[in-house]
Amino acid sequence: KCFSWESWNIFEEAEIMECAHHAGRQAVATCNRCGKGLCSECAERFDPPLCVACLLTHNRGVAIRLAAELAITAFIGVGITVFVGSRAGGTWESGLFLGTIATCAYWGWQFVGGLSSPLAYTSSSAYFGYTITKFIFALCFGLIVTPWQIFKRVKEIYRIKKLEKSIRDEAM
């Protein structure tokens, strides 16, 4: 088969991509996840540009992760409270106190968990001392950051549900 310059002209037959959400609108961007076309309104709606389906999928995953963290918090706090409070020598007050401390330690550990170990290549006793120090910091910071972390997660789940509802209402 013989090729001519006309067969190399890719600009003549190029299709104009349309927005996946707004039929008839020319796409100016694509979804960062699936590659569907997005018009200027859709492309500017979210950063990075995502189509509605990909955004909802992403947000559901985030909401599930946040709800799991809140469930872990409740499990730790309630579990230790019930375990200590139901023991023969334990009181519910001591169980509640230890449950609160353990919950704060969990969120404090999350907070100080990003700190890297400067003792990575030293002795095991130095690393053990570092871990104990980090745990003490986790307890101290946990008392401060636990209410804030719980509030942030509840607020983000609420924001995701509100956005999901507004997208569903817009589609109707």
mmCIF file with all atom_site columns, C-alpha atoms in Angstrom:
data_model
loop_
_atom_site.group_PDB
_atom_site.id
_atom_site.type_symbol
_atom_site.label_atom_id
_atom_site.label_alt_id
_atom_site.label_comp_id
_atom_site.label_asym_id
_atom_site.label_entity_id
_atom_site.label_seq_id
_atom_site.pdbx_PDB_ins_code
_atom_site.Cartn_x
_atom_site.Cartn_y
_atom_site.Cartn_z
_atom_site.occupancy
_atom_site.B_iso_or_equiv
_atom_site.pdbx_formal_charge
_atom_site.auth_seq_id
_atom_site.auth_comp_id
_atom_site.auth_asym_id
_atom_site.auth_atom_id
_atom_site.pdbx_PDB_model_num
ATOM 1   C CA . LYS A 1 1   ? 0.000   0.000  0.000  1.00 0.00 ? 1   LYS A CA 1
ATOM 2   C CA . CYS A 1 2   ? 1.259   3.445  -0.881 1.00 0.00 ? 2   CYS A CA 1
ATOM 3   C CA . PHE A 1 3   ? 1.139   6.200  1.737  1.00 0.00 ? 3   PHE A CA 1
ATOM 4   C CA . SER A 1 4   ? 0.473   9.792  0.857  1.00 0.00 ? 4   SER A CA 1
ATOM 5   C CA . TRP A 1 5   ? 0.723   12.986 2.859  1.00 0.00 ? 5   TRP A CA 1
ATOM 6   C CA . GLU A 1 6   ? -3.080  13.020 3.098  1.00 0.00 ? 6   GLU A CA 1
ATOM 7   C CA . SER A 1 7   ? -3.032  9.747  5.044  1.00 0.00 ? 7   SER A CA 1
ATOM 8   C CA . TRP A 1 8   ? -0.692  11.328 7.616  1.00 0.00 ? 8   TRP A CA 1
ATOM 9   C CA . ASN A 1 9   ? -2.979  14.276 8.315  1.00 0.00 ? 9   ASN A CA 1
ATOM 10  C CA . ILE A 1 10  ? -4.195  13.425 11.804 1.00 0.00 ? 10  ILE A CA 1
ATOM 11  C CA . PHE A 1 11  ? -5.826  16.790 12.431 1.00 0.00 ? 11  PHE A CA 1
ATOM 12  C CA . GLU A 1 12  ? -8.634  16.423 9.910  1.00 0.00 ? 12  GLU A CA 1
ATOM 13  C CA . GLU A 1 13  ? -10.260 13.383 11.462 1.00 0.00 ? 13  GLU A CA 1
ATOM 14  C CA . ALA A 1 14  ? -9.584  14.093 15.125 1.00 0.00 ? 14  ALA A CA 1
ATOM 15  C CA . GLU A 1 15  ? -12.698 13.755 17.237 1.00 0.00 ? 15  GLU A CA 1
ATOM 16  C CA . ILE A 1 16  ? -13.597 16.499 19.647 1.00 0.00 ? 16  ILE A CA 1
ATOM 17  C CA . MET A 1 17  ? -14.034 14.999 23.097 1.00 0.00 ? 17  MET A CA 1
ATOM 18  C CA . GLU A 1 18  ? -17.189 15.936 24.983 1.00 0.00 ? 18  GLU A CA 1
ATOM 19  C CA . CYS A 1 19  ? -17.718 16.338 28.702 1.00 0.00 ? 19  CYS A CA 1
ATOM 20  C CA . ALA A 1 20  ? -18.764 13.086 30.357 1.00 0.00 ? 20  ALA A CA 1
ATOM 21  C CA . HIS A 1 21  ? -21.195 14.934 32.658 1.00 0.00 ? 21  HIS A CA 1
ATOM 22  C CA . HIS A 1 22  ? -22.538 17.663 30.347 1.00 0.00 ? 22  HIS A CA 1
ATOM 23  C CA . ALA A 1 23  ? -23.449 16.305 26.913 1.00 0.00 ? 23  ALA A CA 1
ATOM 24  C CA . GLY A 1 24  ? -22.695 18.687 24.069 1.00 0.00 ? 24  GLY A CA 1
ATOM 25  C CA . ARG A 1 25  ? -19.975 20.624 25.894 1.00 0.00 ? 25  ARG A CA 1
ATOM 26  C CA . GLN A 1 26  ? -16.447 20.422 24.566 1.00 0.00 ? 26  GLN A CA 1
ATOM 27  C CA . ALA A 1 27  ? -13.936 18.843 26.937 1.00 0.00 ? 27  ALA A CA 1
ATOM 28  C CA . VAL A 1 28  ? -10.998 20.992 27.991 1.00 0.00 ? 28  VAL A CA 1
ATOM 29  C CA . ALA A 1 29  ? -9.471  18.491 30.432 1.00 0.00 ? 29  ALA A CA 1
ATOM 30  C CA . THR A 1 30  ? -9.656  14.838 31.369 1.00 0.00 ? 30  THR A CA 1
ATOM 31  C CA . CYS A 1 31  ? -10.350 13.037 34.624 1.00 0.00 ? 31  CYS A CA 1
ATOM 32  C CA . ASN A 1 32  ? -7.097  12.236 36.422 1.00 0.00 ? 32  ASN A CA 1
ATOM 33  C CA . ARG A 1 33  ? -8.292  8.704  37.201 1.00 0.00 ? 33  ARG A CA 1
ATOM 34  C CA . CYS A 1 34  ? -10.276 7.384  34.234 1.00 0.00 ? 34  CYS A CA 1
ATOM 35  C CA . GLY A 1 35  ? -9.511  9.834  31.402 1.00 0.00 ? 35  GLY A CA 1
ATOM 36  C CA . LYS A 1 36  ? -13.106 10.886 30.657 1.00 0.00 ? 36  LYS A CA 1
ATOM 37  C CA . GLY A 1 37  ? -13.553 14.330 29.153 1.00 0.00 ? 37  GLY A CA 1
ATOM 38  C CA . LEU A 1 38  ? -14.389 17.286 31.394 1.00 0.00 ? 38  LEU A CA 1
ATOM 39  C CA . CYS A 1 39  ? -15.750 20.679 30.353 1.00 0.00 ? 39  CYS A CA 1
ATOM 40  C CA . SER A 1 40  ? -14.318 23.845 31.916 1.00 0.00 ? 40  SER A CA 1
ATOM 41  C CA . GLU A 1 41  ? -16.990 23.855 34.650 1.00 0.00 ? 41  GLU A CA 1
ATOM 42  C CA . CYS A 1 42  ? -16.286 20.237 35.636 1.00 0.00 ? 42  CYS A CA 1
ATOM 43  C CA . ALA A 1 43  ? -12.508 20.625 35.340 1.00 0.00 ? 43  ALA A CA 1
ATOM 44  C CA . GLU A 1 44  ? -12.482 23.561 37.767 1.00 0.00 ? 44  GLU A CA 1
ATOM 45  C CA . ARG A 1 45  ? -14.874 21.965 40.246 1.00 0.00 ? 45  ARG A CA 1
ATOM 46  C CA . PHE A 1 46  ? -12.361 19.645 41.909 1.00 0.00 ? 46  PHE A CA 1
ATOM 47  C CA . ASP A 1 47  ? -8.604  19.710 42.263 1.00 0.00 ? 47  ASP A CA 1
ATOM 48  C CA . PRO A 1 48  ? -7.223  17.494 40.763 1.00 0.00 ? 48  PRO A CA 1
ATOM 49  C CA . PRO A 1 49  ? -9.810  17.286 37.971 1.00 0.00 ? 49  PRO A CA 1
ATOM 50  C CA . LEU A 1 50  ? -12.051 14.244 38.516 1.00 0.00 ? 50  LEU A CA 1
ATOM 51  C CA . CYS A 1 51  ? -15.294 13.116 36.947 1.00 0.00 ? 51  CYS A CA 1
ATOM 52  C CA . VAL A 1 52  ? -18.255 12.681 39.285 1.00 0.00 ? 52  VAL A CA 1
ATOM 53  C CA . ALA A 1 53  ? -18.008 8.879  39.349 1.00 0.00 ? 53  ALA A CA 1
ATOM 54  C CA . CYS A 1 54  ? -14.299 8.889  40.241 1.00 0.00 ? 54  CYS A CA 1
ATOM 55  C CA . LEU A 1 55  ? -14.797 11.597 42.858 1.00 0.00 ? 55  LEU A CA 1
ATOM 56  C CA . LEU A 1 56  ? -17.583 9.644  44.545 1.00 0.00 ? 56  LEU A CA 1
ATOM 57  C CA . THR A 1 57  ? -15.506 6.455  44.495 1.00 0.00 ? 57  THR A CA 1
ATOM 58  C CA . HIS A 1 58  ? -12.509 8.272  45.982 1.00 0.00 ? 58  HIS A CA 1
ATOM 59  C CA . ASN A 1 59  ? -14.610 9.985  48.655 1.00 0.00 ? 59  ASN A CA 1
ATOM 60  C CA . ARG A 1 60  ? -16.308 6.723  49.666 1.00 0.00 ? 60  ARG A CA 1
ATOM 61  C CA . GLY A 1 61  ? -12.877 5.194  50.239 1.00 0.00 ? 61  GLY A CA 1
ATOM 62  C CA . VAL A 1 62  ? -11.806 8.180  52.335 1.00 0.00 ? 62  VAL A CA 1
ATOM 63  C CA . ALA A 1 63  ? -15.034 8.069  54.373 1.00 0.00 ? 63  ALA A CA 1
ATOM 64  C CA . ILE A 1 64  ? -14.577 4.344  55.034 1.00 0.00 ? 64  ILE A CA 1
ATOM 65  C CA . ARG A 1 65  ? -10.977 4.886  56.197 1.00 0.00 ? 65  ARG A CA 1
ATOM 66  C CA . LEU A 1 66  ? -12.031 7.733  58.511 1.00 0.00 ? 66  LEU A CA 1
ATOM 67  C CA . ALA A 1 67  ? -14.945 5.718  59.913 1.00 0.00 ? 67  ALA A CA 1
ATOM 68  C CA . ALA A 1 68  ? -12.587 2.795  60.538 1.00 0.00 ? 68  ALA A CA 1
ATOM 69  C CA . GLU A 1 69  ? -10.256 5.060  62.516 1.00 0.00 ? 69  GLU A CA 1
ATOM 70  C CA . LEU A 1 70  ? -13.212 6.261  64.611 1.00 0.00 ? 70  LEU A CA 1
ATOM 71  C CA . ALA A 1 71  ? -14.332 2.654  65.137 1.00 0.00 ? 71  ALA A CA 1
ATOM 72  C CA . ILE A 1 72  ? -10.823 1.715  66.319 1.00 0.00 ? 72  ILE A CA 1
ATOM 73  C CA . THR A 1 73  ? -10.973 4.625  68.752 1.00 0.00 ? 73  THR A CA 1
ATOM 74  C CA . ALA A 1 74  ? -14.320 3.481  70.132 1.00 0.00 ? 74  ALA A CA 1
ATOM 75  C CA . PHE A 1 75  ? -13.194 -0.144 70.294 1.00 0.00 ? 75  PHE A CA 1
ATOM 76  C CA . ILE A 1 76  ? -10.059 0.748  72.261 1.00 0.00 ? 76  ILE A CA 1
ATOM 77  C CA . GLY A 1 77  ? -11.839 3.078  74.674 1.00 0.00 ? 77  GLY A CA 1
ATOM 78  C CA . VAL A 1 78  ? -14.928 0.969  75.295 1.00 0.00 ? 78  VAL A CA 1
ATOM 79  C CA . GLY A 1 79  ? -13.020 -2.321 75.258 1.00 0.00 ? 79  GLY A CA 1
ATOM 80  C CA . ILE A 1 80  ? -10.555 -1.299 77.937 1.00 0.00 ? 80  ILE A CA 1
ATOM 81  C CA . THR A 1 81  ? -13.267 0.395  79.994 1.00 0.00 ? 81  THR A CA 1
ATOM 82  C CA . VAL A 1 82  ? -15.417 -2.749 79.998 1.00 0.00 ? 82  VAL A CA 1
ATOM 83  C CA . PHE A 1 83  ? -12.462 -5.081 80.527 1.00 0.00 ? 83  PHE A CA 1
ATOM 84  C CA . VAL A 1 84  ? -11.102 -3.208 83.543 1.00 0.00 ? 84  VAL A CA 1
ATOM 85  C CA . GLY A 1 85  ? -14.523 -2.227 84.922 1.00 0.00 ? 85  GLY A CA 1
ATOM 86  C CA . SER A 1 86  ? -15.891 -5.759 84.838 1.00 0.00 ? 86  SER A CA 1
ATOM 87  C CA . ARG A 1 87  ? -12.917 -7.328 86.609 1.00 0.00 ? 87  ARG A CA 1
ATOM 88  C CA . ALA A 1 88  ? -13.381 -8.397 90.232 1.00 0.00 ? 88  ALA A CA 1
ATOM 89  C CA . GLY A 1 89  ? -10.958 -5.809 91.629 1.00 0.00 ? 89  GLY A CA 1
ATOM 90  C CA . GLY A 1 90  ? -11.577 -3.089 89.031 1.00 0.00 ? 90  GLY A CA 1
ATOM 91  C CA . THR A 1 91  ? -13.966 -0.167 89.130 1.00 0.00 ? 91  THR A CA 1
ATOM 92  C CA . TRP A 1 92  ? -15.781 1.460  86.246 1.00 0.00 ? 92  TRP A CA 1
ATOM 93  C CA . GLU A 1 93  ? -14.014 4.734  87.023 1.00 0.00 ? 93  GLU A CA 1
ATOM 94  C CA . SER A 1 94  ? -10.589 3.135  86.691 1.00 0.00 ? 94  SER A CA 1
ATOM 95  C CA . GLY A 1 95  ? -11.747 1.397  83.503 1.00 0.00 ? 95  GLY A CA 1
ATOM 96  C CA . LEU A 1 96  ? -12.957 4.688  82.046 1.00 0.00 ? 96  LEU A CA 1
ATOM 97  C CA . PHE A 1 97  ? -9.692  6.378  83.014 1.00 0.00 ? 97  PHE A CA 1
ATOM 98  C CA . LEU A 1 98  ? -7.539  3.647  81.419 1.00 0.00 ? 98  LEU A CA 1
ATOM 99  C CA . GLY A 1 99  ? -9.809  3.518  78.349 1.00 0.00 ? 99  GLY A CA 1
ATOM 100 C CA . THR A 1 100 ? -9.411  7.272  77.880 1.00 0.00 ? 100 THR A CA 1
ATOM 101 C CA . ILE A 1 101 ? -5.641  7.074  78.347 1.00 0.00 ? 101 ILE A CA 1
ATOM 102 C CA . ALA A 1 102 ? -5.382  4.227  75.813 1.00 0.00 ? 102 ALA A CA 1
ATOM 103 C CA . THR A 1 103 ? -7.509  6.143  73.306 1.00 0.00 ? 103 THR A CA 1
ATOM 104 C CA . CYS A 1 104 ? -5.330  9.229  73.761 1.00 0.00 ? 104 CYS A CA 1
ATOM 105 C CA . ALA A 1 105 ? -2.211  7.086  73.371 1.00 0.00 ? 105 ALA A CA 1
ATOM 106 C CA . TYR A 1 106 ? -3.559  5.754  70.063 1.00 0.00 ? 106 TYR A CA 1
ATOM 107 C CA . TRP A 1 107 ? -4.124  9.256  68.619 1.00 0.00 ? 107 TRP A CA 1
ATOM 108 C CA . GLY A 1 108 ? -0.900  10.553 70.146 1.00 0.00 ? 108 GLY A CA 1
ATOM 109 C CA . TRP A 1 109 ? 1.009   7.691  68.527 1.00 0.00 ? 109 TRP A CA 1
ATOM 110 C CA . GLN A 1 110 ? -0.586  8.621  65.203 1.00 0.00 ? 110 GLN A CA 1
ATOM 111 C CA . PHE A 1 111 ? 0.583   12.198 65.788 1.00 0.00 ? 111 PHE A CA 1
ATOM 112 C CA . VAL A 1 112 ? 4.184   11.409 66.751 1.00 0.00 ? 112 VAL A CA 1
ATOM 113 C CA . GLY A 1 113 ? 4.342   8.393  64.424 1.00 0.00 ? 113 GLY A CA 1
ATOM 114 C CA . GLY A 1 114 ? 5.688   10.577 61.642 1.00 0.00 ? 114 GLY A CA 1
ATOM 115 C CA . LEU A 1 115 ? 8.831   11.276 63.615 1.00 0.00 ? 115 LEU A CA 1
ATOM 116 C CA . SER A 1 116 ? 11.673  9.187  62.293 1.00 0.00 ? 116 SER A CA 1
ATOM 117 C CA . SER A 1 117 ? 14.042  7.346  64.552 1.00 0.00 ? 117 SER A CA 1
ATOM 118 C CA . PRO A 1 118 ? 17.460  8.989  64.777 1.00 0.00 ? 118 PRO A CA 1
ATOM 119 C CA . LEU A 1 119 ? 18.657  5.800  66.450 1.00 0.00 ? 119 LEU A CA 1
ATOM 120 C CA . ALA A 1 120 ? 18.027  3.436  63.564 1.00 0.00 ? 120 ALA A CA 1
ATOM 121 C CA . TYR A 1 121 ? 21.564  2.086  63.511 1.00 0.00 ? 121 TYR A CA 1
ATOM 122 C CA . THR A 1 122 ? 22.405  2.077  67.221 1.00 0.00 ? 122 THR A CA 1
ATOM 123 C CA . SER A 1 123 ? 21.995  -0.508 69.958 1.00 0.00 ? 123 SER A CA 1
ATOM 124 C CA . SER A 1 124 ? 18.716  -2.212 70.777 1.00 0.00 ? 124 SER A CA 1
ATOM 125 C CA . SER A 1 125 ? 18.663  -0.628 74.249 1.00 0.00 ? 125 SER A CA 1
ATOM 126 C CA . ALA A 1 126 ? 18.899  2.860  72.696 1.00 0.00 ? 126 ALA A CA 1
ATOM 127 C CA . TYR A 1 127 ? 16.069  2.002  70.324 1.00 0.00 ? 127 TYR A CA 1
ATOM 128 C CA . PHE A 1 128 ? 14.003  0.657  73.248 1.00 0.00 ? 128 PHE A CA 1
ATOM 129 C CA . GLY A 1 129 ? 14.609  3.889  75.167 1.00 0.00 ? 129 GLY A CA 1
ATOM 130 C CA . TYR A 1 130 ? 13.606  5.888  72.102 1.00 0.00 ? 130 TYR A CA 1
ATOM 131 C CA . THR A 1 131 ? 10.376  3.878  71.776 1.00 0.00 ? 131 THR A CA 1
ATOM 132 C CA . ILE A 1 132 ? 9.506   4.417  75.454 1.00 0.00 ? 132 ILE A CA 1
ATOM 133 C CA . THR A 1 133 ? 10.189  8.151  75.093 1.00 0.00 ? 133 THR A CA 1
ATOM 134 C CA . LYS A 1 134 ? 8.043   8.252  71.965 1.00 0.00 ? 134 LYS A CA 1
ATOM 135 C CA . PHE A 1 135 ? 5.241   6.470  73.845 1.00 0.00 ? 135 PHE A CA 1
ATOM 136 C CA . ILE A 1 136 ? 5.392   9.012  76.676 1.00 0.00 ? 136 ILE A CA 1
ATOM 137 C CA . PHE A 1 137 ? 5.208   11.815 74.117 1.00 0.00 ? 137 PHE A CA 1
ATOM 138 C CA . ALA A 1 138 ? 2.278   9.991  72.494 1.00 0.00 ? 138 ALA A CA 1
ATOM 139 C CA . LEU A 1 139 ? 0.439   9.961  75.825 1.00 0.00 ? 139 LEU A CA 1
ATOM 140 C CA . CYS A 1 140 ? 1.116   13.658 76.437 1.00 0.00 ? 140 CYS A CA 1
ATOM 141 C CA . PHE A 1 141 ? 0.266   14.804 72.900 1.00 0.00 ? 141 PHE A CA 1
ATOM 142 C CA . GLY A 1 142 ? -2.671  12.398 72.766 1.00 0.00 ? 142 GLY A CA 1
ATOM 143 C CA . LEU A 1 143 ? -4.456  14.286 75.514 1.00 0.00 ? 143 LEU A CA 1
ATOM 144 C CA . ILE A 1 144 ? -4.274  17.381 73.310 1.00 0.00 ? 144 ILE A CA 1
ATOM 145 C CA . VAL A 1 145 ? -4.797  15.979 69.813 1.00 0.00 ? 145 VAL A CA 1
ATOM 146 C CA . THR A 1 146 ? -7.443  13.275 70.446 1.00 0.00 ? 146 THR A CA 1
ATOM 147 C CA . PRO A 1 147 ? -10.490 15.568 70.585 1.00 0.00 ? 147 PRO A CA 1
ATOM 148 C CA . TRP A 1 148 ? -9.230  17.510 67.566 1.00 0.00 ? 148 TRP A CA 1
ATOM 149 C CA . GLN A 1 149 ? -8.519  14.366 65.509 1.00 0.00 ? 149 GLN A CA 1
ATOM 150 C CA . ILE A 1 150 ? -11.947 12.908 66.292 1.00 0.00 ? 150 ILE A CA 1
ATOM 151 C CA . PHE A 1 151 ? -13.623 16.226 65.430 1.00 0.00 ? 151 PHE A CA 1
ATOM 152 C CA . LYS A 1 152 ? -11.681 16.478 62.140 1.00 0.00 ? 152 LYS A CA 1
ATOM 153 C CA . ARG A 1 153 ? -12.704 12.992 61.052 1.00 0.00 ? 153 ARG A CA 1
ATOM 154 C CA . VAL A 1 154 ? -16.375 13.448 61.921 1.00 0.00 ? 154 VAL A CA 1
ATOM 155 C CA . LYS A 1 155 ? -16.376 16.811 60.125 1.00 0.00 ? 155 LYS A CA 1
ATOM 156 C CA . GLU A 1 156 ? -14.728 15.309 57.006 1.00 0.00 ? 156 GLU A CA 1
ATOM 157 C CA . ILE A 1 157 ? -17.204 12.401 56.885 1.00 0.00 ? 157 ILE A CA 1
ATOM 158 C CA . TYR A 1 158 ? -20.047 14.920 57.187 1.00 0.00 ? 158 TYR A CA 1
ATOM 159 C CA . ARG A 1 159 ? -18.528 17.047 54.387 1.00 0.00 ? 159 ARG A CA 1
ATOM 160 C CA . ILE A 1 160 ? -18.199 13.986 52.121 1.00 0.00 ? 160 ILE A CA 1
ATOM 161 C CA . LYS A 1 161 ? -21.832 12.984 52.749 1.00 0.00 ? 161 LYS A CA 1
ATOM 162 C CA . LYS A 1 162 ? -22.993 16.554 52.102 1.00 0.00 ? 162 LYS A CA 1
ATOM 163 C CA . LEU A 1 163 ? -21.058 16.727 48.802 1.00 0.00 ? 163 LEU A CA 1
ATOM 164 C CA . GLU A 1 164 ? -22.416 13.328 47.764 1.00 0.00 ? 164 GLU A CA 1
ATOM 165 C CA . LYS A 1 165 ? -25.963 14.531 48.486 1.00 0.00 ? 165 LYS A CA 1
ATOM 166 C CA . SER A 1 166 ? -25.465 17.754 46.516 1.00 0.00 ? 166 SER A CA 1
ATOM 167 C CA . ILE A 1 167 ? -24.133 15.766 43.529 1.00 0.00 ? 167 ILE A CA 1
ATOM 168 C CA . ARG A 1 168 ? -27.123 13.401 43.700 1.00 0.00 ? 168 ARG A CA 1
ATOM 169 C CA . ASP A 1 169 ? -29.556 16.361 43.947 1.00 0.00 ? 169 ASP A CA 1
ATOM 170 C CA . GLU A 1 170 ? -27.834 18.062 40.990 1.00 0.00 ? 170 GLU A CA 1
ATOM 171 C CA . ALA A 1 171 ? -28.233 14.944 38.853 1.00 0.00 ? 171 ALA A CA 1
ATOM 172 C CA . MET A 1 172 ? -32.007 14.893 39.370 1.00 0.00 ? 172 MET A CA 1
#
